[in-house]
CSV table of C-alpha atoms in Angstrom, one decimal:
chain,number,residue,atom,x,y,z
A,531,UNK,CA,0.1,-0.1,0.2
A,532,UNK,CA,1.5,3.4,-0.9
A,533,UNK,CA,0.7,6.5,1.0
A,534,UNK,CA,1.2,9.9,-0.1
A,535,UNK,CA,2.1,11.8,2.7
A,536,UNK,CA,5.4,13.5,2.1
A,537,UNK,CA,5.8,17.2,2.3
A,538,UNK,CA,9.1,16.8,3.8
A,539,UNK,CA,11.5,14.5,3.4
A,540,UNK,CA,15.1,14.2,5.0
A,541,UNK,CA,17.7,11.4,5.2
A,542,UNK,CA,18.2,10.4,8.5
A,543,UNK,CA,21.0,8.4,9.1
A,544,UNK,CA,23.2,6.3,6.6
A,545,UNK,CA,24.0,3.1,8.6
A,546,UNK,CA,26.9,1.6,6.6
A,547,UNK,CA,28.4,4.9,6.7
A,548,UNK,CA,27.7,5.4,10.6
A,549,UNK,CA,28.3,2.3,12.4
A,550,UNK,CA,31.8,3.2,12.3
A,551,UNK,CA,31.2,6.3,14.3
A,552,UNK,CA,28.9,4.5,16.3
A,553,UNK,CA,31.5,1.7,17.3
A,554,UNK,CA,33.8,4.9,18.6
A,555,UNK,CA,31.1,6.0,21.3
A,556,UNK,CA,31.0,4.9,24.5
A,557,UNK,CA,27.8,2.8,26.2
A,558,UNK,CA,25.8,5.8,26.5
A,559,UNK,CA,24.5,6.1,30.5
A,560,UNK,CA,21.4,3.8,31.0
A,561,UNK,CA,19.7,4.3,34.6
A,562,UNK,CA,18.5,1.0,36.0
A,563,UNK,CA,14.6,1.1,35.0
A,564,UNK,CA,12.0,1.6,37.9
A,565,UNK,CA,8.6,0.1,37.8
A,566,UNK,CA,6.0,2.6,37.6
A,567,UNK,CA,2.8,-0.1,37.2
A,568,UNK,CA,1.7,-3.1,36.2
A,569,UNK,CA,-1.1,-4.5,34.1
A,570,UNK,CA,-3.2,-7.3,32.9
A,571,UNK,CA,-5.1,-7.8,29.8
A,572,UNK,CA,-8.6,-9.3,29.0
A,573,UNK,CA,-11.0,-9.7,26.1
A,574,UNK,CA,-14.0,-7.6,26.4
A,575,UNK,CA,-17.1,-9.3,27.1
A,576,UNK,CA,-21.0,-8.4,27.7
A,577,UNK,CA,-21.7,-6.4,30.7
A,578,UNK,CA,-22.9,-9.8,32.7
A,579,UNK,CA,-19.8,-11.4,31.9
A,580,UNK,CA,-17.4,-12.7,34.9
A,581,UNK,CA,-14.2,-14.5,35.1
A,582,UNK,CA,-13.7,-16.7,37.9
A,583,UNK,CA,-10.3,-17.1,40.0
A,584,UNK,CA,-8.5,-18.8,37.0
A,585,UNK,CA,-9.6,-16.3,34.3
A,586,UNK,CA,-12.7,-18.4,33.0
A,587,UNK,CA,-15.5,-16.2,31.7
A,588,UNK,CA,-18.9,-17.2,33.0
A,589,UNK,CA,-22.3,-15.4,31.7
A,590,UNK,CA,-24.6,-14.8,34.7
A,591,UNK,CA,-26.5,-11.5,35.6
A,592,UNK,CA,-26.3,-13.0,38.9
A,593,UNK,CA,-23.0,-12.5,39.7
A,594,UNK,CA,-22.9,-9.1,38.2
A,595,UNK,CA,-23.7,-6.6,41.2
A,596,UNK,CA,-21.2,-8.8,43.5
A,597,UNK,CA,-18.3,-8.9,41.0
A,598,UNK,CA,-18.8,-4.9,40.6
A,599,UNK,CA,-18.9,-4.6,44.1
A,600,UNK,CA,-15.9,-6.6,44.8
A,601,UNK,CA,-14.1,-5.0,42.2
A,602,UNK,CA,-14.9,-1.5,43.6
A,603,UNK,CA,-13.5,-2.6,46.9
A,604,UNK,CA,-10.0,-3.9,45.8
A,605,UNK,CA,-9.5,-1.8,42.9
A,606,UNK,CA,-11.7,1.2,43.0
A,607,UNK,CA,-9.7,3.4,41.0
A,608,UNK,CA,-9.1,0.9,38.3
A,609,UNK,CA,-12.9,-0.6,38.3
A,610,UNK,CA,-14.2,3.0,37.8
A,611,UNK,CA,-12.6,3.4,34.3
A,612,UNK,CA,-11.0,0.6,33.3
A,613,UNK,CA,-13.8,-0.4,30.9
A,614,UNK,CA,-14.7,2.9,29.4
A,615,UNK,CA,-11.4,3.7,28.0
A,616,UNK,CA,-11.6,2.5,24.4
A,617,UNK,CA,-13.4,0.4,21.7
A,618,UNK,CA,-10.5,-2.3,21.2
A,619,UNK,CA,-11.6,-6.0,21.8
A,620,UNK,CA,-9.1,-6.2,24.4
A,621,UNK,CA,-8.9,-4.1,28.0
A,622,UNK,CA,-7.3,-3.5,31.1
A,623,UNK,CA,-8.3,-6.3,33.6
A,624,UNK,CA,-9.3,-4.2,36.6
A,625,UNK,CA,-6.9,-6.4,38.8
A,626,UNK,CA,-3.7,-5.5,37.2
A,627,UNK,CA,-1.8,-8.4,38.8
A,628,UNK,CA,-4.5,-10.9,37.5
A,629,UNK,CA,-2.3,-12.6,34.7
A,630,UNK,CA,1.1,-12.4,36.7
A,631,UNK,CA,2.7,-15.5,36.7
A,632,UNK,CA,5.6,-17.3,38.1
A,633,UNK,CA,8.3,-19.5,37.4
A,634,UNK,CA,7.8,-23.4,38.3
A,635,UNK,CA,10.1,-26.4,38.2
A,636,UNK,CA,7.4,-28.7,38.2
A,637,UNK,CA,7.8,-30.0,34.4
A,638,UNK,CA,11.6,-29.6,34.2
A,639,UNK,CA,12.6,-33.1,36.1
A,640,UNK,CA,14.9,-35.4,35.3
A,641,UNK,CA,15.0,-36.6,31.4
A,642,UNK,CA,12.1,-34.1,30.8
A,643,UNK,CA,10.6,-33.6,27.5
A,644,UNK,CA,8.0,-30.8,26.6
A,645,UNK,CA,6.1,-31.1,23.7
A,646,UNK,CA,5.2,-27.8,22.1
A,647,UNK,CA,2.7,-29.1,20.0
A,648,UNK,CA,0.2,-29.5,22.7
A,649,UNK,CA,-3.1,-27.3,22.5
A,650,UNK,CA,-2.4,-25.7,19.1
A,651,UNK,CA,-5.7,-26.6,17.4
A,652,UNK,CA,-7.5,-25.3,20.6
A,653,UNK,CA,-5.4,-22.1,21.5
A,654,UNK,CA,-7.3,-18.6,21.7
A,655,UNK,CA,-5.9,-16.5,19.1
A,656,UNK,CA,-5.3,-12.8,20.2
A,657,UNK,CA,-8.4,-11.1,18.3
A,658,UNK,CA,-6.9,-6.9,18.7
A,659,UNK,CA,-4.5,-6.6,15.9
A,660,UNK,CA,-4.6,-2.8,15.3
A,661,UNK,CA,-5.3,-1.6,18.7
A,662,UNK,CA,-2.0,0.4,18.7
A,663,UNK,CA,-0.7,1.7,22.0
A,664,UNK,CA,-4.4,2.0,23.5
A,665,UNK,CA,-3.6,-0.5,26.3
A,666,UNK,CA,-0.2,1.2,27.2
A,667,UNK,CA,-1.8,4.6,26.9
A,668,UNK,CA,-4.9,3.5,29.4
A,669,UNK,CA,-2.4,2.0,31.9
A,670,UNK,CA,-0.6,5.1,31.9
A,671,UNK,CA,-3.4,7.1,32.4
A,672,UNK,CA,-5.0,5.3,35.1
A,673,UNK,CA,-1.9,5.3,37.2
A,674,UNK,CA,-1.5,9.2,36.2
A,675,UNK,CA,1.8,9.1,34.5
A,676,UNK,CA,0.8,11.4,31.7
A,677,UNK,CA,3.9,13.8,31.1
A,678,UNK,CA,6.0,11.9,33.1
A,679,UNK,CA,8.5,11.4,30.4
A,680,UNK,CA,9.9,12.5,27.2
A,681,UNK,CA,9.3,9.3,25.4
A,682,UNK,CA,6.8,6.8,25.5
A,683,UNK,CA,6.5,3.6,23.7
A,684,UNK,CA,6.3,-0.3,23.6
A,685,UNK,CA,9.8,-1.8,24.6
A,686,UNK,CA,9.6,-4.0,21.4
A,687,UNK,CA,9.6,-1.1,19.3
A,688,UNK,CA,12.8,0.1,21.3
A,689,UNK,CA,14.7,-3.3,21.0
A,690,UNK,CA,14.1,-3.0,17.0
A,691,UNK,CA,15.6,0.5,16.6
A,692,UNK,CA,18.5,-0.4,18.7
A,693,UNK,CA,19.4,-3.5,16.6
A,694,UNK,CA,18.5,-1.5,13.6
A,695,UNK,CA,22.3,-0.9,12.5
A,696,UNK,CA,23.0,-4.8,12.3
A,697,UNK,CA,19.6,-5.8,11.2
A,698,UNK,CA,20.3,-4.9,7.7
A,699,UNK,CA,22.6,-7.7,7.5
A,700,UNK,CA,19.8,-10.1,8.3
A,701,UNK,CA,18.4,-11.8,5.7
A,702,UNK,CA,14.7,-11.9,7.5
A,703,UNK,CA,15.2,-8.6,7.9
A,704,UNK,CA,11.7,-6.5,7.0
A,705,UNK,CA,12.5,-3.1,7.5
A,706,UNK,CA,11.2,-0.8,9.9
A,707,UNK,CA,8.2,2.1,10.2
A,708,UNK,CA,8.7,4.2,13.3
A,709,UNK,CA,5.9,7.2,13.8
A,710,UNK,CA,6.1,9.8,16.1
A,711,UNK,CA,3.4,12.1,17.6
A,712,UNK,CA,4.4,14.7,19.7
A,713,UNK,CA,2.1,16.2,22.6
A,714,UNK,CA,2.6,18.8,25.1
A,715,UNK,CA,6.4,17.8,24.7
A,716,UNK,CA,6.1,14.1,24.8
A,717,UNK,CA,7.2,12.2,21.8
A,718,UNK,CA,5.0,9.1,21.5
A,719,UNK,CA,6.5,6.3,19.1
A,720,UNK,CA,4.7,3.6,17.5
A,721,UNK,CA,5.8,0.7,15.4
A,722,UNK,CA,3.5,0.2,12.0
A,723,UNK,CA,4.0,-2.7,9.9
A,724,UNK,CA,6.1,-2.8,6.7
A,725,UNK,CA,5.1,-4.1,3.4
A,726,UNK,CA,7.4,-6.6,3.4
A,727,UNK,CA,6.0,-7.8,7.2
A,728,UNK,CA,2.5,-7.6,6.1
A,729,UNK,CA,3.1,-9.9,2.8
A,730,UNK,CA,5.1,-12.4,4.8
A,731,UNK,CA,2.3,-12.8,7.6
A,732,UNK,CA,0.0,-13.2,4.6
A,733,UNK,CA,2.0,-15.9,3.2
A,734,UNK,CA,2.6,-17.9,6.6
A,735,UNK,CA,2.5,-21.9,6.5
A,736,UNK,CA,0.4,-23.8,9.1
A,737,UNK,CA,4.1,-24.9,10.1
A,738,UNK,CA,5.2,-21.4,10.5
A,739,UNK,CA,2.2,-20.5,12.7
A,740,UNK,CA,2.8,-23.7,14.9
A,741,UNK,CA,6.4,-22.6,15.5
A,742,UNK,CA,5.5,-19.0,16.5
A,743,UNK,CA,3.0,-20.9,19.2
A,744,UNK,CA,5.7,-22.8,20.3
A,745,UNK,CA,7.4,-20.1,22.4
A,746,UNK,CA,4.2,-19.4,23.7
A,747,UNK,CA,3.5,-23.1,24.8
A,748,UNK,CA,7.1,-23.2,26.7
A,749,UNK,CA,5.6,-20.5,29.0
A,750,UNK,CA,2.7,-22.8,30.0
A,751,UNK,CA,5.0,-26.0,30.7
A,752,UNK,CA,7.0,-23.3,33.3
A,753,UNK,CA,4.6,-20.8,34.7
A,754,UNK,CA,2.4,-20.9,37.0
A,755,UNK,CA,-0.1,-19.1,39.4
A,756,UNK,CA,1.5,-18.5,42.7
A,757,UNK,CA,0.8,-21.6,45.0
A,758,UNK,CA,-0.3,-23.7,41.7
A,759,UNK,CA,1.3,-25.9,39.6
A,760,UNK,CA,1.5,-25.6,35.7
A,761,UNK,CA,-2.2,-26.0,33.4
A,762,UNK,CA,-0.3,-27.3,30.6
A,763,UNK,CA,-3.6,-29.0,29.3
A,764,UNK,CA,-5.7,-25.4,29.1
A,765,UNK,CA,-6.2,-23.8,25.9
A,766,UNK,CA,-3.6,-20.7,25.4
A,767,UNK,CA,-5.1,-17.6,25.8
A,768,UNK,CA,-3.0,-14.9,23.4
A,769,UNK,CA,-5.7,-12.0,24.7
A,770,UNK,CA,-4.3,-12.4,28.1
A,771,UNK,CA,-1.0,-10.6,28.9
A,772,UNK,CA,0.8,-9.4,31.9
A,773,UNK,CA,3.0,-6.5,31.7
A,774,UNK,CA,5.3,-4.0,33.5
A,775,UNK,CA,5.4,-0.3,32.9
A,776,UNK,CA,9.1,1.4,33.8
A,777,UNK,CA,10.8,5.0,33.6
A,778,UNK,CA,14.3,5.6,33.3
A,779,UNK,CA,16.8,7.8,31.3
A,780,UNK,CA,19.3,7.1,28.1
A,781,UNK,CA,22.0,10.0,28.9
A,782,UNK,CA,19.4,13.1,28.6
A,783,UNK,CA,16.3,11.3,27.6
A,784,UNK,CA,13.8,10.0,29.7
A,785,UNK,CA,11.6,7.6,28.6
A,786,UNK,CA,8.7,5.4,29.9
A,787,UNK,CA,7.7,2.2,28.0
A,788,UNK,CA,5.7,-0.8,28.8
A,789,UNK,CA,6.7,-4.5,28.0
A,790,UNK,CA,5.0,-8.0,28.2
A,791,UNK,CA,6.4,-10.0,30.9
A,792,UNK,CA,6.6,-13.8,30.9
A,793,UNK,CA,6.9,-14.7,34.8
A,794,UNK,CA,8.7,-13.6,38.2
A,795,UNK,CA,10.4,-15.5,40.5
A,796,UNK,CA,8.6,-17.5,42.9
A,797,UNK,CA,10.1,-15.2,46.1
A,798,UNK,CA,10.1,-11.8,44.4
A,799,UNK,CA,7.5,-10.5,42.0
A,800,UNK,CA,9.5,-7.5,41.2
A,801,UNK,CA,12.1,-9.8,39.9
A,802,UNK,CA,11.3,-10.7,36.3
A,803,UNK,CA,12.4,-13.7,33.9
A,804,UNK,CA,12.1,-14.2,30.2
A,805,UNK,CA,11.3,-17.3,28.6
A,806,UNK,CA,12.8,-17.9,25.4
A,807,UNK,CA,13.0,-20.9,22.9
A,808,UNK,CA,15.3,-22.2,20.0
A,809,UNK,CA,16.3,-24.8,18.1
A,810,UNK,CA,19.2,-26.9,19.3
A,811,UNK,CA,22.3,-26.2,17.4
A,812,UNK,CA,23.7,-28.9,15.3
A,813,UNK,CA,27.0,-27.3,14.1
A,814,UNK,CA,28.9,-24.3,14.8
A,815,UNK,CA,27.8,-21.8,12.1
A,816,UNK,CA,24.3,-21.9,13.8
A,817,UNK,CA,25.2,-21.3,17.1
A,818,UNK,CA,27.3,-18.4,15.4
A,819,UNK,CA,23.9,-17.1,13.9
A,820,UNK,CA,22.4,-17.7,17.4
A,821,UNK,CA,24.6,-15.1,18.9
A,822,UNK,CA,24.7,-12.5,15.9
A,823,UNK,CA,20.9,-12.2,15.0
A,824,UNK,CA,19.1,-13.7,18.1
A,825,UNK,CA,20.7,-13.4,21.2
A,826,UNK,CA,21.4,-10.0,20.9
A,827,UNK,CA,17.7,-9.2,20.4
A,828,UNK,CA,16.8,-11.4,23.7
A,829,UNK,CA,19.7,-9.2,25.5
A,830,UNK,CA,18.5,-5.7,24.3
A,831,UNK,CA,14.5,-6.6,25.1
A,832,UNK,CA,15.6,-7.9,28.5
A,833,UNK,CA,18.5,-5.1,29.6
A,834,UNK,CA,15.9,-2.2,28.8
A,835,UNK,CA,13.5,-3.5,30.9
A,836,UNK,CA,16.0,-4.5,33.6
A,837,UNK,CA,15.5,-8.4,33.6
A,838,UNK,CA,18.5,-10.3,34.9
A,839,UNK,CA,17.6,-14.1,33.9
A,840,UNK,CA,16.5,-15.6,30.6
A,841,UNK,CA,15.5,-19.2,30.8
A,842,UNK,CA,16.1,-20.9,27.2
A,843,UNK,CA,14.2,-24.0,26.3
A,844,UNK,CA,16.2,-26.1,23.3
A,845,UNK,CA,13.9,-27.8,21.1
A,846,UNK,CA,14.5,-30.4,18.4
A,847,UNK,CA,12.8,-30.2,14.8
A,848,UNK,CA,9.5,-31.6,16.1
A,849,UNK,CA,8.5,-28.9,18.7
A,850,UNK,CA,9.9,-31.0,21.4
A,851,UNK,CA,12.1,-29.4,24.3
A,852,UNK,CA,15.2,-31.5,25.2
A,853,UNK,CA,16.7,-29.4,27.7
A,854,UNK,CA,17.1,-25.8,29.1
A,855,UNK,CA,19.7,-23.3,29.8
A,856,UNK,CA,19.9,-20.1,31.9
A,857,UNK,CA,21.3,-17.3,30.3
A,858,UNK,CA,22.7,-14.3,33.1
A,859,UNK,CA,22.0,-10.8,31.3
A,860,UNK,CA,25.5,-9.8,32.6
A,861,UNK,CA,27.3,-12.6,30.9
A,862,UNK,CA,25.7,-12.3,27.1
A,863,UNK,CA,28.0,-9.4,26.3
A,864,UNK,CA,30.6,-11.4,26.8
A,865,UNK,CA,29.3,-14.4,24.9
A,866,UNK,CA,28.5,-12.1,21.9
A,867,UNK,CA,32.6,-11.3,21.6
A,868,UNK,CA,33.2,-15.3,20.6
A,869,UNK,CA,32.2,-14.1,16.8
A,870,UNK,CA,34.9,-11.6,15.4
A,871,UNK,CA,31.9,-9.4,14.0
A,872,UNK,CA,30.1,-9.7,16.7
A,873,UNK,CA,27.0,-7.4,17.3
A,874,UNK,CA,27.8,-4.7,20.3
A,875,UNK,CA,25.7,-3.3,22.5
A,876,UNK,CA,27.4,-0.4,22.8
A,877,UNK,CA,26.3,0.2,19.1
A,878,UNK,CA,23.1,-0.5,19.3
A,879,UNK,CA,22.2,2.0,22.6
A,880,UNK,CA,24.6,4.7,21.0
A,881,UNK,CA,22.1,4.4,17.7
A,882,UNK,CA,19.0,4.7,20.4
A,883,UNK,CA,20.7,7.8,21.3
A,884,UNK,CA,21.2,9.2,18.0
A,885,UNK,CA,17.3,8.3,17.1
A,886,UNK,CA,16.1,9.9,20.3
A,887,UNK,CA,18.3,13.2,19.6
A,888,UNK,CA,16.9,13.3,16.2
A,889,UNK,CA,13.6,13.3,16.9
A,890,UNK,CA,13.8,16.0,19.5
A,891,UNK,CA,15.2,18.4,17.0
A,892,UNK,CA,12.9,17.3,13.8
A,893,UNK,CA,9.7,16.6,15.3
A,894,UNK,CA,8.0,19.8,16.2
A,895,UNK,CA,4.6,20.1,15.0
A,896,UNK,CA,1.9,18.6,17.8
A,897,UNK,CA,0.1,15.5,16.9
A,898,UNK,CA,1.3,15.5,13.1
A,899,UNK,CA,2.7,12.3,12.7
A,900,UNK,CA,6.5,11.9,11.6
A,901,UNK,CA,7.2,8.7,10.0
A,902,UNK,CA,11.0,7.4,9.9
A,903,UNK,CA,11.1,4.6,7.5
A,904,UNK,CA,13.8,2.0,6.5
A,905,UNK,CA,13.4,-0.5,3.7
A,906,UNK,CA,14.2,-4.0,4.1
A,907,UNK,CA,17.9,-4.2,4.2
A,908,UNK,CA,18.3,-0.6,3.5
A,909,UNK,CA,20.9,1.3,5.3
A,910,UNK,CA,19.5,4.6,5.8
A,911,UNK,CA,16.3,6.3,7.5
A,912,UNK,CA,14.0,8.6,5.5
A,913,UNK,CA,11.8,10.9,7.4
A,914,UNK,CA,8.5,11.6,5.9
A,915,UNK,CA,6.0,14.2,7.6
A,916,UNK,CA,2.2,12.3,7.2
A,917,UNK,CA,-0.4,15.3,6.1
A,918,UNK,CA,-3.0,12.7,5.4
A,919,UNK,CA,-3.5,11.4,8.9
A,920,UNK,CA,-3.1,8.0,7.5
A,921,UNK,CA,-0.3,7.1,10.8
A,922,UNK,CA,-2.4,9.0,13.3
A,923,UNK,CA,-2.3,6.7,16.6
A,924,UNK,CA,-2.9,8.6,19.4
A,925,UNK,CA,-6.5,8.2,20.3
A,926,UNK,CA,-9.1,11.2,20.8
A,927,UNK,CA,-9.7,10.5,24.4
A,928,UNK,CA,-5.8,10.4,25.5
A,929,UNK,CA,-5.4,13.6,23.3
A,930,UNK,CA,-8.3,15.1,25.4
A,931,UNK,CA,-6.5,13.7,28.8
A,932,UNK,CA,-3.2,14.7,27.9
A,933,UNK,CA,-4.7,18.6,27.0
A,934,UNK,CA,-6.8,18.6,30.0
A,935,UNK,CA,-3.9,17.5,32.4
A,936,UNK,CA,-1.5,20.3,31.5
A,937,UNK,CA,-4.8,23.1,31.2
A,938,UNK,CA,-5.4,22.2,35.3
């Protein structure tokens, strides 16, 4: 799809030319992230639906008043506002910790084999493909965090910006579209899918969809509600997520961003664990590719939000986890150095800092979308100003709230 939006175009950064410059830069100062809020998501249901303690949805008018009264007692601020925030198919759960899971070793006994194919046909797929930043913005609003930082985004976008200097060498690279809207001196950043990514998703085979499912299924084997055992046989519901919103600074740039969190340590709900799967290595070239294109992104997304540990499940071609391995985030930069042309974390964060500098200098107009585009395998970003409104993503209710806060 071609959108005519360019009233202004400027070459931003030639990655091939500037990576040598970035390599000479020190690692930018990055403040340890501070958690500001947590959130859980749910599918929207009718007014008479209620969820039991296990997250199952029921439709019964008798429970409506009792459910509302209980929610008001426990989470009055959340319950009074959450259901009127936006019109997506997903919404915030009135209990922000509802989908918080803890790590469990229950299924990791001696000689374990975890079948990641279980439940593929009964999964409950995510229904909101175009909810933009609404879940994050709703949580920011409900926790009175509007205007508390210069940049707001999802963690995933920051990860992809960071890895851009090296993504151009990845044969699976789809490019990147970053859209920025400025509101009251805050830069809201959101990722839009590229044409390459949309085409690739439309051509997905059933086996490719199964392989995507494997990663989420691994989580069901090693996580559980507190004081419970993992419920492996229950259908995975991709609409239910638990996330964290953190505040940090990169050099002079203050950032607030949200990210989904897989689970926490059993004895510390503030200490999170990232869960990953990858194919077990059959030769040295596979391991080198893993470090260059996958492990660096694992490190980025974990380091950004303050996670210290990753549990990786190594699978075979049939989707069976054969063994697991722990990765300490602090150790990963040393592992990356095993390859002569390794990805340098300092380059990734220096580029993110440069990107944020450029946004501050070039995005001035309030609410007008500024679109930064890097085509697949291209080594430069182009900035365009969207005059059509096609790339607007900030919802009216949030804009009104932010303007109201400033005038109060």
